[in-house]
Amino acid sequence: MQQAQRMSVLGTETAFEVLARAEALARAGSDVINLGIGQPDFKTPPHIVEAGAKALRDGHHGYTPSPGIPRIREAVAADVARRRGVEVHPDRIVVVPGGKVTMFFAMMMFGEPGAEILYPNPGFPIYESTIRFSGATAVPIPLLEEKDFSFDPDEVLSLITPRTRLVIVNSPANPTGGAIPREALDRLVAGLAEHPHVAVLSDEIYARMTYDGREHVSLMGYPEIAERLILLDGWSKTYAMTGWRLGYAVWPEPLVEGATRLAVNCHSCVNASAQLAGIAALEGPQDSVGEMVAAFDERRKVIVEGLNALPGVTCRNPGGAFYVFPNVTGTGTSSDALQQRLLEEAGVAVISGTSFGTFGEGYLRFSYANSTGNIRRALERMGEMLSEPAMAAIP
Ligand code: PLP
């Protein structure tokens, strides 16, 4: 068999590997605390589950229109207007099986050999992987710890060349929890006026998860780039629906046909019951979202304080999502080695910063989508491990 060359550059998401290893250890009797996986530890709210179940009982078992049933596209448009203050026509919305699919489509649309795509680093690993898969050159945008993991907008603009096709922005972000402040986005958007050939993919899948009274600043709020902005969002995180596989994008009008054609070629449509559940999520009570975010906020405080008390660890207070990205250089141990020892010896699953790009060395990602009790136990175990005299000798 001879596979295409591009298969050799396709990356992965290490979180799934760590999850598999953590589960294997748990099956073998170890008590593993999983702070590795990026999904809410809450159940999908019952009224959403019921809408999905009812759809199946009512016989919604067939294909639907490829970009989504009209009602869900309308519901998304109404939600975008409500939360982002921007009117979009439902025809610009393409509903897909999860946020990742929009990412993949954007890379297939813009990436090819000779093209350049800018992406956050450390960032969600699938950006770099799919850029490379498309044949394009992946150009990292460094996220800076000293800026609470925001970027320097002038540095981003300086990376743009005539070959740049797309810039990816993710706020609030995985893996850092960083939220890009309004001033940085203002400056980026102002500078993009000089580069009308560059499209923007704004991954706002954590938009509803911000803390300390911080507002979510959406790139949808900038009319200057409205004609070249792709908004990526979905249900996975907001409504604890990761396994349902449901996401959407608002595409600029000229790109809708291409996105729909990619959907027809790839998955035909999202299953009808997930779409009907998705409508119930957007239109139904939102209390569960507020409750979940309040729980995350409480855990965020516990984990940030706890990490800062550990020897060799410093941790910024993240503005959003449900991750912290502590600097562990003071432990004298590489991120990969620390990830492995924490799992195998302390029974704490976390992800090495290097899984999110080369600029992630020196950091670990913790997901605090776990109970406060488990977070405290994990911190205790880490404290014991990091205090062992032998830690100093590990490369
Ligand atoms: N974008 C970011 C930044 C993410 O962290 C994730 C999931 O972890 C996604 C997109 C993908 O979400 P989905 O599970 O809906 O494909």
XYZ file of C-alpha atoms and ligand atoms in Angstrom:
411
model
C 0.000 0.000 0.000
C 1.243 3.460 -0.727
C -0.348 6.259 1.247
C -0.319 9.882 0.159
C 2.666 11.880 1.345
C 0.376 14.231 3.265
C -0.483 11.471 5.748
C 3.014 11.779 7.174
C 2.391 15.347 8.372
C -1.017 14.796 9.934
C -0.682 15.422 13.681
C -2.955 14.420 16.518
C -4.479 15.554 19.763
C -2.430 14.068 22.598
C -5.316 14.561 25.019
C -6.976 11.485 23.527
C -3.798 9.409 24.007
C -3.424 10.545 27.606
C -7.097 9.746 28.179
C -6.567 6.209 26.806
C -3.496 5.685 29.022
C -5.286 7.103 32.075
C -8.204 4.749 31.453
C -5.863 1.781 31.022
C -4.181 2.605 34.343
C -7.590 2.985 36.000
C -8.690 -0.413 34.639
C -5.527 -1.913 36.079
C -6.562 -0.611 39.501
C -4.757 2.743 39.718
C -6.584 5.714 41.132
C -6.084 8.259 38.348
C -7.364 11.846 38.556
C -7.962 13.066 35.053
C -7.146 16.720 34.522
C -6.183 15.997 30.938
C -9.314 15.917 28.871
C -10.921 19.085 27.568
C -14.565 18.453 28.160
C -17.039 19.616 30.805
C -17.620 17.055 33.557
C -21.313 17.982 33.496
C -24.119 16.119 31.775
C -26.010 17.690 28.900
C -29.012 19.476 30.493
C -32.116 17.214 30.563
C -34.320 19.406 28.348
C -31.713 19.139 25.584
C -31.396 15.367 25.975
C -35.186 15.098 25.850
C -35.352 17.126 22.621
C -32.827 14.763 21.034
C -34.639 11.664 22.294
C -38.007 13.024 21.168
C -36.591 13.685 17.698
C -35.665 10.020 17.440
C -39.047 8.880 18.784
C -40.805 11.185 16.335
C -39.075 9.542 13.436
C -36.376 12.055 12.515
C -34.101 9.326 11.234
C -33.168 10.487 7.769
C -30.801 12.866 6.043
C -31.315 16.579 6.502
C -30.209 19.450 4.251
C -26.415 19.438 4.230
C -25.793 22.835 5.892
C -28.393 22.074 8.581
C -32.164 22.067 8.897
C -33.573 25.578 8.378
C -34.770 25.847 12.006
C -31.317 25.320 13.478
C -29.729 27.806 11.089
C -32.366 30.345 12.152
C -31.792 29.539 15.820
C -28.040 30.051 15.397
C -28.575 33.365 13.594
C -30.833 34.527 16.444
C -28.233 33.429 19.006
C -25.436 35.260 17.170
C -27.608 38.411 17.113
C -28.442 38.042 20.815
C -24.936 37.372 22.085
C -22.714 39.116 19.572
C -25.038 41.929 18.530
C -24.658 41.199 14.822
C -27.411 40.308 12.358
C -26.447 37.449 10.062
C -28.629 35.744 7.486
C -29.331 32.092 8.385
C -28.101 31.123 4.903
C -24.567 31.964 6.039
C -24.644 29.317 8.756
C -23.338 25.822 8.141
C -24.002 23.291 10.903
C -21.353 20.574 11.154
C -20.438 17.609 13.393
C -18.381 19.602 15.927
C -16.196 22.693 15.961
C -13.270 20.794 14.480
C -15.040 20.289 11.175
C -15.196 24.025 10.467
C -11.463 24.161 11.157
C -10.776 21.350 8.718
C -12.973 22.932 6.053
C -11.256 26.318 6.413
C -7.850 24.695 6.016
C -9.018 22.734 2.953
C -10.413 25.940 1.489
C -7.373 28.154 2.009
C -4.400 25.815 2.422
C -2.212 24.490 -0.374
C 1.512 24.368 -1.071
C 2.886 27.900 -1.247
C 0.181 29.348 1.013
C 0.830 30.439 4.601
C -1.594 30.243 7.504
C -0.961 31.928 10.863
C -2.056 30.024 13.949
C -1.695 30.452 17.733
C 1.173 28.586 19.394
C 0.744 27.178 21.994
C -2.674 26.460 20.529
C -5.241 23.796 19.806
C -3.063 21.168 18.081
C -5.471 20.534 15.236
C -4.753 23.986 13.754
C -1.125 23.203 12.996
C -1.886 19.629 12.028
C -4.556 20.489 9.469
C -2.594 23.429 8.047
C 0.295 21.075 7.374
C -2.052 18.435 5.998
C -3.369 20.985 3.492
C 0.192 21.514 2.213
C 0.323 25.107 3.457
C 3.076 26.465 5.694
C 2.026 26.784 9.331
C 3.318 30.091 10.715
C 3.124 30.276 14.522
C 1.738 33.310 16.328
C 3.536 33.247 19.696
C 1.208 33.569 22.672
C 3.043 35.293 25.464
C 2.841 34.338 29.117
C 3.760 37.893 30.148
C 0.687 39.092 28.246
C -1.526 36.506 29.999
C -1.190 34.407 26.845
C -2.430 37.064 24.477
C -0.420 38.006 21.386
C 1.336 41.169 20.344
C -0.874 42.385 17.461
C 2.027 44.139 15.746
C 3.985 40.917 15.816
C 1.032 39.105 14.200
C 0.802 41.763 11.482
C 4.552 41.519 10.869
C 4.158 37.806 10.071
C 1.757 38.503 7.192
C 3.227 38.134 3.697
C 1.632 38.177 0.225
C 1.337 34.380 0.627
C -0.703 34.586 3.840
C -4.250 33.341 3.268
C -5.685 32.984 6.734
C -5.059 34.091 10.326
C -6.504 31.969 13.136
C -7.530 33.651 16.382
C -8.767 31.659 19.387
C -10.180 33.519 22.368
C -10.762 32.351 25.056
C -8.096 29.831 24.257
C -7.193 26.228 24.572
C -4.685 25.359 26.116
C -3.814 28.562 27.970
C -7.196 29.883 29.101
C -6.018 33.255 27.796
C -8.500 35.794 26.456
C -7.316 38.342 23.899
C -8.085 41.858 25.194
C -10.162 44.249 23.119
C -7.224 46.626 22.502
C -5.171 43.824 20.923
C -8.079 42.844 18.655
C -8.692 46.519 17.764
C -5.073 46.859 16.690
C -5.083 43.572 14.765
C -8.238 44.485 12.874
C -6.943 47.984 12.112
C -3.723 46.495 10.718
C -5.622 43.934 8.632
C -6.950 46.829 6.552
C -3.496 46.825 4.926
C -3.878 43.145 4.045
C -7.223 42.718 2.305
C -6.143 39.335 0.891
C -6.115 37.740 4.365
C -9.154 35.935 5.797
C -9.683 35.383 9.530
C -10.915 32.278 11.351
C -12.134 33.208 14.822
C -12.505 30.151 17.043
C -14.870 31.309 19.793
C -15.952 27.909 21.078
C -15.271 29.051 24.682
C -17.095 32.391 24.257
C -19.517 31.764 27.120
C -16.728 30.881 29.565
C -15.096 34.075 30.776
C -14.283 35.123 34.328
C -13.763 38.080 36.657
C -16.477 40.087 34.898
C -14.551 39.972 31.637
C -16.754 40.351 28.555
C -16.161 38.096 25.570
C -14.879 40.205 22.681
C -16.056 38.645 19.437
C -14.391 39.387 16.125
C -17.957 39.432 14.757
C -18.157 42.879 16.336
C -15.771 44.367 13.748
C -17.644 45.335 10.560
C -14.286 46.168 8.917
C -13.517 42.437 8.503
C -17.073 41.089 8.288
C -16.643 40.074 4.665
C -13.638 37.862 5.370
C -14.392 36.499 8.826
C -15.328 32.906 9.596
C -16.835 32.489 13.067
C -16.364 29.018 14.589
C -18.588 28.077 17.506
C -20.655 25.139 18.657
C -22.452 23.334 21.409
C -19.711 21.026 22.720
C -18.402 23.125 25.578
C -21.263 25.543 26.316
C -23.904 22.848 26.735
C -21.659 19.934 27.748
C -22.376 18.236 24.422
C -18.931 17.074 23.279
C -20.157 13.616 22.331
C -23.148 14.797 20.341
C -20.853 16.219 17.651
C -22.501 19.497 16.827
C -20.903 22.777 15.794
C -21.465 25.641 13.423
C -19.754 28.380 11.512
C -20.902 31.700 10.154
C -19.180 31.915 6.769
C -18.785 34.996 4.597
C -21.452 34.760 1.925
C -19.065 33.808 -0.943
C -17.664 30.858 1.051
C -20.973 29.243 2.027
C -21.244 27.203 -1.153
C -17.729 25.815 -0.719
C -18.358 24.932 2.919
C -21.624 23.215 1.984
C -19.916 21.314 -0.799
C -17.227 20.129 1.606
C -20.019 18.977 3.950
C -21.743 17.065 1.121
C -18.466 15.364 0.264
C -17.549 14.621 3.859
C -20.478 13.815 6.139
C -23.655 14.756 4.169
C -25.313 16.277 7.229
C -25.361 16.185 11.021
C -27.811 13.650 12.453
C -31.263 15.154 12.859
C -31.691 14.389 16.559
C -28.502 16.282 17.458
C -29.730 19.241 15.432
C -33.114 19.262 17.184
C -31.325 19.003 20.528
C -29.135 21.912 19.425
C -32.211 24.078 18.816
C -33.504 23.259 22.301
C -30.097 24.221 23.711
C -30.063 27.639 22.052
C -33.705 28.469 22.646
C -34.279 26.872 26.040
C -33.294 27.974 29.561
C -29.661 29.002 29.920
C -29.378 28.499 33.711
C -27.251 25.383 33.301
C -24.616 27.361 31.377
C -24.375 29.929 34.155
C -24.198 27.204 36.810
C -21.468 25.334 34.986
C -19.385 28.467 34.434
C -19.807 29.439 38.111
C -18.524 25.976 39.095
C -15.549 26.330 36.742
C -14.809 29.754 38.191
C -14.654 28.333 41.715
C -12.350 25.513 40.613
C -10.194 27.956 38.677
C -9.451 29.826 41.871
C -8.605 26.601 43.724
C -6.275 25.315 41.023
C -4.473 28.618 40.380
C -3.812 29.120 44.070
C -2.795 25.492 44.546
C -0.419 25.452 41.577
C 1.271 28.671 42.644
C 1.993 27.058 46.015
C 3.900 24.140 44.425
C 7.698 24.213 44.235
C 8.944 25.294 40.797
C 5.463 26.145 39.451
C 3.927 29.520 38.623
C 0.463 29.962 37.198
C -1.340 32.904 35.594
C -4.983 33.542 36.292
C -6.726 32.558 33.055
C -9.456 34.803 31.636
C -11.598 32.059 30.124
C -12.228 28.448 29.044
C -11.517 25.736 31.654
C -7.766 25.354 31.407
C -4.719 26.613 33.244
C -1.276 26.582 31.700
C 1.278 26.786 34.506
C 4.946 27.446 33.881
C 6.863 24.455 35.228
C 10.394 25.428 34.202
C 11.254 25.941 37.875
C 10.917 22.182 38.449
C 13.953 21.631 36.236
C 12.038 18.939 34.365
C 10.871 18.943 30.749
C 7.143 19.187 30.150
C 6.991 15.737 28.525
C 8.878 14.057 31.374
C 6.701 15.783 33.952
C 3.497 14.746 32.137
C 4.673 11.148 32.178
C 5.794 11.077 35.792
C 2.645 12.781 36.999
C 0.533 10.129 35.311
C 2.586 7.033 36.086
C 3.753 7.917 39.592
C 1.269 10.390 41.005
C -1.816 9.208 39.097
C -2.563 12.704 37.792
C -3.325 13.006 34.079
C -2.320 16.348 32.537
C -1.035 17.299 29.089
C 2.472 18.449 28.256
C 2.629 21.971 26.828
C 4.559 20.626 23.837
C 1.373 18.898 22.638
C 0.161 22.396 21.751
C 3.193 23.480 19.753
C 6.871 24.142 20.253
C 6.183 27.276 22.287
C 4.448 25.087 24.848
C 7.730 23.720 26.245
C 8.028 24.628 29.903
C 4.278 24.424 30.530
C 1.606 21.843 31.350
C -2.086 22.059 30.553
C -4.549 21.283 33.312
C -8.232 21.045 32.581
C -10.195 21.958 35.695
C -13.335 20.281 34.403
C -13.206 17.996 37.431
C -14.529 18.239 40.983
C -12.919 20.586 43.505
C -12.202 17.540 45.672
C -10.309 15.825 42.868
C -8.442 19.021 42.027
C -7.313 19.348 45.635
C -6.235 15.693 45.755
C -4.299 16.112 42.498
C -2.540 19.181 43.888
C -1.592 17.267 47.028
C -0.159 14.407 45.000
C 1.779 16.833 42.832
C 3.078 18.609 45.894
C 4.391 15.315 47.290
C 6.037 14.360 44.002
C 7.617 17.739 43.383
C 8.987 17.863 46.924
C 10.837 14.541 46.544
C 14.581 15.171 46.544
C 14.900 12.874 43.498
C 12.867 15.346 41.375
C 15.889 17.592 41.201
C 17.832 14.893 39.363
C 15.304 14.317 36.559
C 16.282 15.796 33.194
N -11.673 24.727 19.184
C -11.004 24.642 20.330
C -10.134 25.783 20.741
C -11.127 23.514 21.142
O -10.457 23.446 22.296
C -11.946 22.451 20.707
C -12.070 21.208 21.499
O -11.358 20.933 22.408
C -12.600 22.579 19.487
C -12.452 23.734 18.763
C -13.402 21.446 18.915
O -14.606 21.269 19.471
P -15.561 20.094 19.013
O -15.465 19.031 20.063
O -16.910 20.734 18.922
O -15.101 19.579 17.677
